[in-house]
CSV table of C-alpha atoms in Angstrom, one decimal:
chain,number,residue,atom,x,y,z
N,972,ALA,CA,-15.0,23.7,-29.3
N,973,ALA,CA,-16.4,21.0,-31.5
N,974,ASP,CA,-14.0,22.0,-34.3
N,975,ARG,CA,-11.2,21.0,-31.8
N,976,PHE,CA,-13.0,17.8,-30.8
N,977,ILE,CA,-14.0,19.1,-27.4
N,978,GLU,CA,-17.4,18.4,-26.0
N,979,VAL,CA,-18.6,21.0,-23.5
N,980,ILE,CA,-20.9,19.3,-20.9
N,981,PRO,CA,-22.8,21.7,-18.7
N,982,GLU,CA,-23.4,21.0,-15.0
N,983,ILE,CA,-26.1,22.6,-12.9
N,984,ASP,CA,-25.3,21.2,-9.4
N,985,MET,CA,-28.5,20.4,-7.4
N,986,PRO,CA,-29.9,20.3,-4.8
N,987,GLY,CA,-26.6,21.2,-3.0
N,988,HIS,CA,-23.8,23.5,-4.0
N,989,ALA,CA,-26.5,26.0,-5.0
N,990,THR,CA,-25.4,29.1,-3.0
N,991,ALA,CA,-24.9,31.4,-5.9
N,992,ALA,CA,-28.3,30.6,-7.4
N,993,VAL,CA,-30.3,30.8,-4.2
N,994,LYS,CA,-28.7,34.1,-3.2
N,995,ALA,CA,-30.0,35.5,-6.4
N,996,TYR,CA,-33.3,33.7,-6.1
N,997,PRO,CA,-33.9,33.3,-2.3
N,998,GLU,CA,-37.4,32.2,-2.8
N,999,PHE,CA,-36.0,28.8,-3.9
N,1000,SER,CA,-33.5,28.4,-1.0
N,1001,GLY,CA,-33.7,25.3,1.2
N,1002,GLY,CA,-31.2,26.9,3.6
N,1003,GLY,CA,-27.9,25.5,4.7
N,1004,SER,CA,-25.7,25.1,7.7
N,1005,LYS,CA,-23.5,27.4,9.7
N,1006,GLN,CA,-20.5,26.6,7.6
N,1007,TYR,CA,-22.4,26.4,4.3
N,1008,PRO,CA,-25.4,28.9,4.5
N,1009,ASN,CA,-27.9,28.9,1.6
N,1010,PHE,CA,-26.4,25.7,0.3
N,1011,THR,CA,-29.4,24.0,-1.1
N,1012,PHE,CA,-32.5,24.4,-3.2
N,1013,ASN,CA,-35.8,23.7,-1.5
N,1014,PRO,CA,-37.3,20.4,-2.6
N,1015,GLY,CA,-40.5,21.1,-0.9
N,1016,LYS,CA,-41.5,24.0,-3.2
N,1017,GLU,CA,-43.1,23.1,-6.5
N,1018,GLY,CA,-41.7,26.4,-7.9
N,1019,THR,CA,-38.2,25.0,-7.4
N,1020,TYR,CA,-38.8,22.3,-10.0
N,1021,THR,CA,-40.3,24.8,-12.4
N,1022,PHE,CA,-37.4,27.2,-11.9
N,1023,LEU,CA,-34.7,24.5,-12.5
N,1024,THR,CA,-36.5,23.0,-15.4
N,1025,ASP,CA,-36.6,26.4,-17.1
N,1026,ILE,CA,-32.9,26.6,-16.6
N,1027,LEU,CA,-32.4,23.2,-18.1
N,1028,LYS,CA,-34.4,24.2,-21.1
N,1029,GLU,CA,-32.1,27.1,-21.7
N,1030,ILE,CA,-29.1,24.9,-21.2
N,1031,THR,CA,-30.4,22.5,-23.8
N,1032,ALA,CA,-30.8,25.3,-26.3
N,1033,LEU,CA,-27.2,26.5,-25.7
N,1034,PHE,CA,-25.2,23.2,-25.5
N,1035,PRO,CA,-25.4,20.5,-28.2
N,1036,SER,CA,-24.0,17.8,-25.9
N,1037,LYS,CA,-26.3,14.9,-25.3
N,1038,TYR,CA,-25.4,15.1,-21.6
N,1039,ILE,CA,-26.4,17.4,-18.7
N,1040,HIS,CA,-24.6,17.0,-15.4
N,1041,ILE,CA,-27.0,17.2,-12.4
N,1042,GLY,CA,-24.4,17.2,-9.7
N,1043,GLY,CA,-26.1,15.5,-6.7
N,1044,ASP,CA,-23.1,15.6,-4.4
N,1045,GLU,CA,-22.5,16.6,-0.8
N,1046,VAL,CA,-26.1,17.6,-0.1
N,1047,HIS,CA,-25.6,16.7,3.6
N,1048,PHE,CA,-23.2,19.6,4.0
N,1049,GLY,CA,-26.1,22.0,4.0
N,1050,ASN,CA,-29.6,20.4,4.3
N,1051,GLU,CA,-30.0,20.5,8.1
N,1052,GLN,CA,-32.7,23.2,7.7
N,1053,TRP,CA,-34.9,21.0,5.7
N,1054,ASN,CA,-36.1,19.4,8.9
N,1055,ARG,CA,-37.5,22.8,9.9
N,1056,LEU,CA,-39.2,23.7,6.7
N,1057,PRO,CA,-43.0,23.0,6.8
N,1058,GLU,CA,-43.2,22.5,3.0
N,1059,ILE,CA,-40.6,19.7,3.2
N,1060,GLY,CA,-42.4,18.1,6.1
N,1061,GLU,CA,-45.6,18.1,3.9
N,1062,LEU,CA,-43.7,16.7,1.0
N,1063,MET,CA,-42.4,13.8,3.2
N,1064,LYS,CA,-45.9,13.1,4.4
N,1065,THR,CA,-47.5,13.2,0.9
N,1066,GLU,CA,-44.8,11.1,-0.8
N,1067,GLY,CA,-44.1,8.7,2.1
N,1068,LEU,CA,-40.5,9.8,2.5
N,1069,ASP,CA,-38.8,8.6,5.7
N,1070,ASP,CA,-35.9,10.9,6.0
N,1071,LEU,CA,-33.9,13.7,4.4
N,1072,VAL,CA,-31.9,11.3,2.3
N,1073,ALA,CA,-35.2,10.1,0.8
N,1074,VAL,CA,-36.1,13.8,0.1
N,1075,GLU,CA,-32.8,14.2,-1.7
N,1076,HIS,CA,-33.4,11.1,-3.8
N,1077,TYR,CA,-37.0,12.3,-4.6
N,1078,PHE,CA,-35.6,15.6,-5.8
N,1079,LEU,CA,-32.9,14.0,-7.9
N,1080,ASN,CA,-35.3,11.6,-9.6
N,1081,ARG,CA,-37.7,14.4,-10.5
N,1082,MET,CA,-35.0,16.6,-12.0
N,1083,SER,CA,-33.5,13.7,-13.9
N,1084,ASP,CA,-36.9,13.0,-15.3
N,1085,SER,CA,-36.9,16.6,-16.6
N,1086,ILE,CA,-33.5,16.1,-18.2
N,1087,ARG,CA,-34.7,12.9,-19.9
N,1088,THR,CA,-37.9,14.7,-21.1
N,1089,LEU,CA,-35.6,17.2,-22.8
N,1090,GLY,CA,-33.9,14.4,-24.7
N,1091,LYS,CA,-30.7,14.5,-22.7
N,1092,THR,CA,-28.7,11.9,-20.7
N,1093,VAL,CA,-28.1,12.5,-17.0
N,1094,MET,CA,-24.6,12.7,-15.5
N,1095,GLY,CA,-24.1,12.8,-11.8
N,1096,TRP,CA,-21.6,12.3,-9.0
N,1097,ASP,CA,-21.5,8.9,-7.4
N,1098,GLU,CA,-24.1,9.8,-4.8
N,1099,VAL,CA,-26.7,9.3,-7.6
N,1100,VAL,CA,-26.1,5.6,-7.5
N,1101,THR,CA,-28.0,5.3,-4.2
N,1102,ALA,CA,-30.7,7.7,-5.5
N,1103,GLY,CA,-31.7,5.0,-7.9
N,1104,LEU,CA,-31.7,7.1,-11.1
N,1105,PRO,CA,-32.5,5.0,-14.2
N,1106,VAL,CA,-29.5,3.0,-15.3
N,1107,SER,CA,-30.3,3.3,-19.0
N,1108,ASN,CA,-30.1,7.1,-19.0
N,1109,THR,CA,-27.5,7.9,-16.3
N,1110,VAL,CA,-23.7,8.2,-16.3
N,1111,VAL,CA,-22.0,8.1,-12.9
N,1112,MET,CA,-18.8,9.9,-12.1
N,1113,TRP,CA,-17.0,8.1,-9.3
N,1114,TRP,CA,-15.2,10.7,-7.4
N,1115,ARG,CA,-14.8,9.5,-3.8
N,1116,GLN,CA,-11.7,7.2,-3.7
N,1117,GLU,CA,-12.5,6.5,0.0
N,1118,ARG,CA,-15.9,5.0,-1.1
N,1119,PRO,CA,-14.9,2.2,-3.5
N,1120,GLU,CA,-18.2,0.5,-2.6
N,1121,GLN,CA,-19.9,3.2,-4.7
N,1122,LEU,CA,-17.9,2.2,-7.7
N,1123,GLU,CA,-18.7,-1.5,-7.1
N,1124,LYS,CA,-22.4,-0.7,-6.6
N,1125,ALA,CA,-22.4,1.3,-9.9
N,1126,ILE,CA,-20.8,-1.5,-11.8
N,1127,SER,CA,-23.2,-4.2,-10.3
N,1128,LYS,CA,-26.2,-2.1,-11.2
N,1129,GLY,CA,-25.0,-1.6,-14.7
N,1130,TYR,CA,-24.4,2.1,-14.8
N,1131,GLU,CA,-22.0,3.6,-17.3
N,1132,ILE,CA,-19.1,5.1,-15.3
N,1133,ILE,CA,-16.4,7.7,-15.6
N,1134,MET,CA,-13.7,7.4,-13.0
N,1135,CYS,CA,-12.4,10.7,-11.6
N,1136,PRO,CA,-11.5,10.0,-7.9
N,1137,ARG,CA,-10.0,12.9,-5.9
N,1138,LEU,CA,-6.9,10.9,-5.4
N,1139,PRO,CA,-5.1,10.9,-7.7
N,1140,LEU,CA,-7.2,12.7,-10.4
N,1141,TYR,CA,-8.1,16.0,-8.7
N,1142,LEU,CA,-5.4,18.3,-10.0
N,1143,ASP,CA,-6.0,20.9,-7.4
N,1144,PHE,CA,-4.3,18.5,-5.0
N,1145,VAL,CA,-0.7,19.4,-4.6
N,1146,GLN,CA,1.9,17.4,-6.6
N,1147,HIS,CA,4.9,17.6,-4.2
N,1148,PRO,CA,5.1,17.4,-0.4
N,1149,SER,CA,6.8,20.8,-0.2
N,1150,HIS,CA,3.9,22.7,-1.9
N,1151,GLN,CA,1.8,24.9,0.5
N,1152,TYR,CA,-1.0,26.0,-1.7
N,1153,GLY,CA,-3.7,23.5,-2.7
N,1154,ARG,CA,-5.1,20.4,-1.1
N,1155,LYS,CA,-3.9,17.3,0.6
N,1156,TRP,CA,-5.9,14.4,1.8
N,1157,SER,CA,-6.5,13.7,5.5
N,1158,LYS,CA,-3.2,11.7,6.0
N,1159,GLY,CA,-1.1,14.1,4.0
N,1160,GLU,CA,-1.7,12.2,0.7
N,1161,TYR,CA,-1.3,14.2,-2.5
N,1162,ALA,CA,-1.3,13.5,-6.2
N,1163,PRO,CA,2.2,13.2,-7.8
N,1164,ILE,CA,2.6,12.6,-11.5
N,1165,GLU,CA,3.6,8.9,-11.0
N,1166,LYS,CA,0.3,8.1,-9.3
N,1167,VAL,CA,-1.7,9.8,-12.0
N,1168,TYR,CA,0.2,7.8,-14.6
N,1169,HIS,CA,-0.5,4.4,-12.8
N,1170,PHE,CA,-4.2,5.1,-12.4
N,1171,PRO,CA,-6.4,3.1,-12.1
N,1172,GLY,CA,-4.2,0.3,-10.8
N,1173,THR,CA,-5.3,-1.1,-7.5
N,1174,ASP,CA,-4.4,1.6,-5.0
N,1175,TYR,CA,-7.6,3.5,-5.4
N,1176,THR,CA,-10.0,0.8,-6.7
N,1177,SER,CA,-9.6,-1.6,-3.7
N,1178,GLY,CA,-9.1,-4.5,-6.0
N,1179,ILE,CA,-12.4,-3.9,-7.8
N,1180,SER,CA,-12.1,-5.1,-11.4
N,1181,VAL,CA,-12.5,-2.1,-13.8
N,1182,ALA,CA,-12.1,-4.3,-16.9
N,1183,THR,CA,-15.7,-3.8,-17.9
N,1184,PRO,CA,-17.2,-1.9,-20.9
N,1185,LEU,CA,-19.2,0.0,-18.3
N,1186,ILE,CA,-16.1,2.1,-17.5
N,1187,LYS,CA,-16.2,4.7,-20.3
N,1188,GLY,CA,-13.0,6.4,-19.3
N,1189,ILE,CA,-11.2,8.6,-16.8
N,1190,GLN,CA,-11.3,12.3,-16.1
N,1191,GLY,CA,-9.0,14.8,-14.4
N,1192,ASN,CA,-10.9,17.5,-12.4
N,1193,ILE,CA,-9.6,20.8,-11.1
N,1194,TRP,CA,-11.4,23.2,-8.8
N,1195,THR,CA,-10.2,26.8,-8.5
N,1196,GLU,CA,-10.8,27.9,-4.9
N,1197,ARG,CA,-7.0,28.2,-4.6
N,1198,ILE,CA,-6.3,29.0,-8.2
N,1199,HIS,CA,-6.8,32.7,-9.1
N,1200,THR,CA,-4.3,33.2,-12.0
N,1201,PRO,CA,-3.7,31.5,-15.3
N,1202,GLN,CA,-0.1,30.8,-14.2
N,1203,ARG,CA,-1.2,28.9,-11.2
N,1204,LEU,CA,-3.7,27.0,-13.2
N,1205,GLN,CA,-1.0,25.9,-15.6
N,1206,PHE,CA,1.4,25.0,-12.8
N,1207,MET,CA,-1.3,22.7,-11.3
N,1208,VAL,CA,-2.2,21.1,-14.6
N,1209,TYR,CA,1.2,20.5,-16.1
N,1210,PRO,CA,2.9,18.0,-16.3
N,1211,ARG,CA,0.2,15.8,-14.8
N,1212,LEU,CA,-2.0,16.3,-17.8
N,1213,SER,CA,0.5,14.3,-19.9
N,1214,ALA,CA,0.4,11.5,-17.4
N,1215,LEU,CA,-3.4,11.6,-17.3
N,1216,ALA,CA,-3.6,11.3,-21.1
N,1217,GLU,CA,-1.3,8.3,-21.1
N,1218,ALA,CA,-3.3,6.7,-18.3
N,1219,ALA,CA,-6.5,7.1,-20.3
N,1220,TRP,CA,-5.3,5.5,-23.5
N,1221,THR,CA,-2.8,2.9,-22.1
N,1222,GLN,CA,-3.8,-0.5,-20.7
N,1223,ASP,CA,-2.3,-1.2,-17.2
N,1224,HIS,CA,-0.2,-4.1,-18.5
N,1225,SER,CA,1.4,-1.9,-21.1
N,1226,LYS,CA,2.4,0.9,-18.8
N,1227,ASN,CA,6.1,1.6,-18.2
N,1228,TYR,CA,6.7,4.6,-15.9
N,1229,GLU,CA,10.5,4.5,-16.6
N,1230,ASN,CA,9.8,4.9,-20.3
N,1231,PHE,CA,7.2,7.6,-19.7
N,1232,ASN,CA,9.7,9.4,-17.5
N,1233,LEU,CA,12.3,9.4,-20.2
N,1234,ARG,CA,9.8,10.7,-22.8
N,1235,MET,CA,8.8,13.5,-20.5
N,1236,ASP,CA,12.2,15.2,-21.0
N,1237,LYS,CA,11.0,16.1,-24.5
N,1238,MET,CA,7.6,17.1,-23.2
N,1239,LEU,CA,9.0,19.5,-20.6
N,1240,GLU,CA,11.0,21.1,-23.4
N,1241,ILE,CA,7.8,21.6,-25.4
N,1242,TYR,CA,6.2,23.3,-22.3
N,1243,LYS,CA,9.2,25.7,-22.1
N,1244,LYS,CA,9.0,26.4,-25.9
N,1245,TYR,CA,5.4,27.5,-25.6
N,1246,GLY,CA,5.7,29.4,-22.4
N,1247,ILE,CA,3.7,27.1,-20.3
N,1248,VAL,CA,4.2,27.4,-16.6
N,1249,PHE,CA,4.8,23.9,-15.2
N,1250,PHE,CA,6.1,22.0,-12.2
N,1251,ASN,CA,9.4,20.3,-13.0
N,1252,TYR,CA,9.0,17.2,-11.0
N,1253,LYS,CA,12.5,16.1,-12.0
N,1254,ASP,CA,14.1,19.2,-10.5
N,1255,PRO,CA,11.6,20.7,-8.1
N,1256,GLU,CA,13.9,23.6,-7.1
N,1257,SER,CA,14.0,24.8,-10.7
N,1258,SER,CA,10.2,25.5,-10.6
N,1259,PRO,CA,9.1,27.1,-7.4
N,1260,GLU,CA,5.5,26.7,-6.4
N,1261,VAL,CA,3.2,29.4,-8.0
N,1262,ALA,CA,1.4,30.9,-5.1
N,1263,GLY,CA,-2.4,30.7,-4.6
N,1264,PRO,CA,-4.7,33.0,-2.7
N,1265,GLU,CA,-4.3,31.1,0.5
N,1266,LYS,CA,-1.9,28.5,2.0
N,1267,ARG,CA,-3.1,25.1,2.9
N,1268,LYS,CA,-4.0,24.8,6.6
């Protein structure tokens, strides 16, 4: 990867999104909810911290990147059982933690300390801003476009930031209103190529100035719940990846979508030449949607 100028940054999401790990090691489970069972690690067990620190040590040996991503997102989806675990009650009493959010923040700070001890820099989703992780050793990924105040808070506190909001930079969101596989936002919003090109603009930053050296760049994310084949993966990525690249290296005042649109004619030909499956946004009927495992509800 390094020979191709690619940096692989490992992520071990914690304390939520831990279902696979705690199914394999149930002794570290903090339970979950009806919809998300076995969703969390147990912050009340000292063994949880030892277990995860051992994993981080292995990760450090395997990946030369200076960063380890700690996750830290959506813990509330599956932490309702924490209230019923006596060891978490004891932790709250011992550490003076008022509620489950404070428990979550305690956990994140302990694990980020482990990462720093290993000589690595912490990355985390924008929830870590409220957890109060050290500014000097934490990079925040702002992913919730409906929570611009998290971006503003991260800037005001001095965190380095990567912008990757769901809209328009999650490429598992559909790119055309006719598409039935993949995600749309609550009001039917989706992520067409034009909106990717114009990011950050003001649509998704609520007028917050991002002209600061704290913004290190932007990132496109793709999640594969509805992507089970290489063909569908390519269909969701291309041609929006070209727009993402231009958005990343072009200042807003220099953007010209009409010019980009003309140049994309050549890019679409390159996709064809190399057998890349792509959505032809200029002629949607010529590139039918590649099906996923389930239709959007």
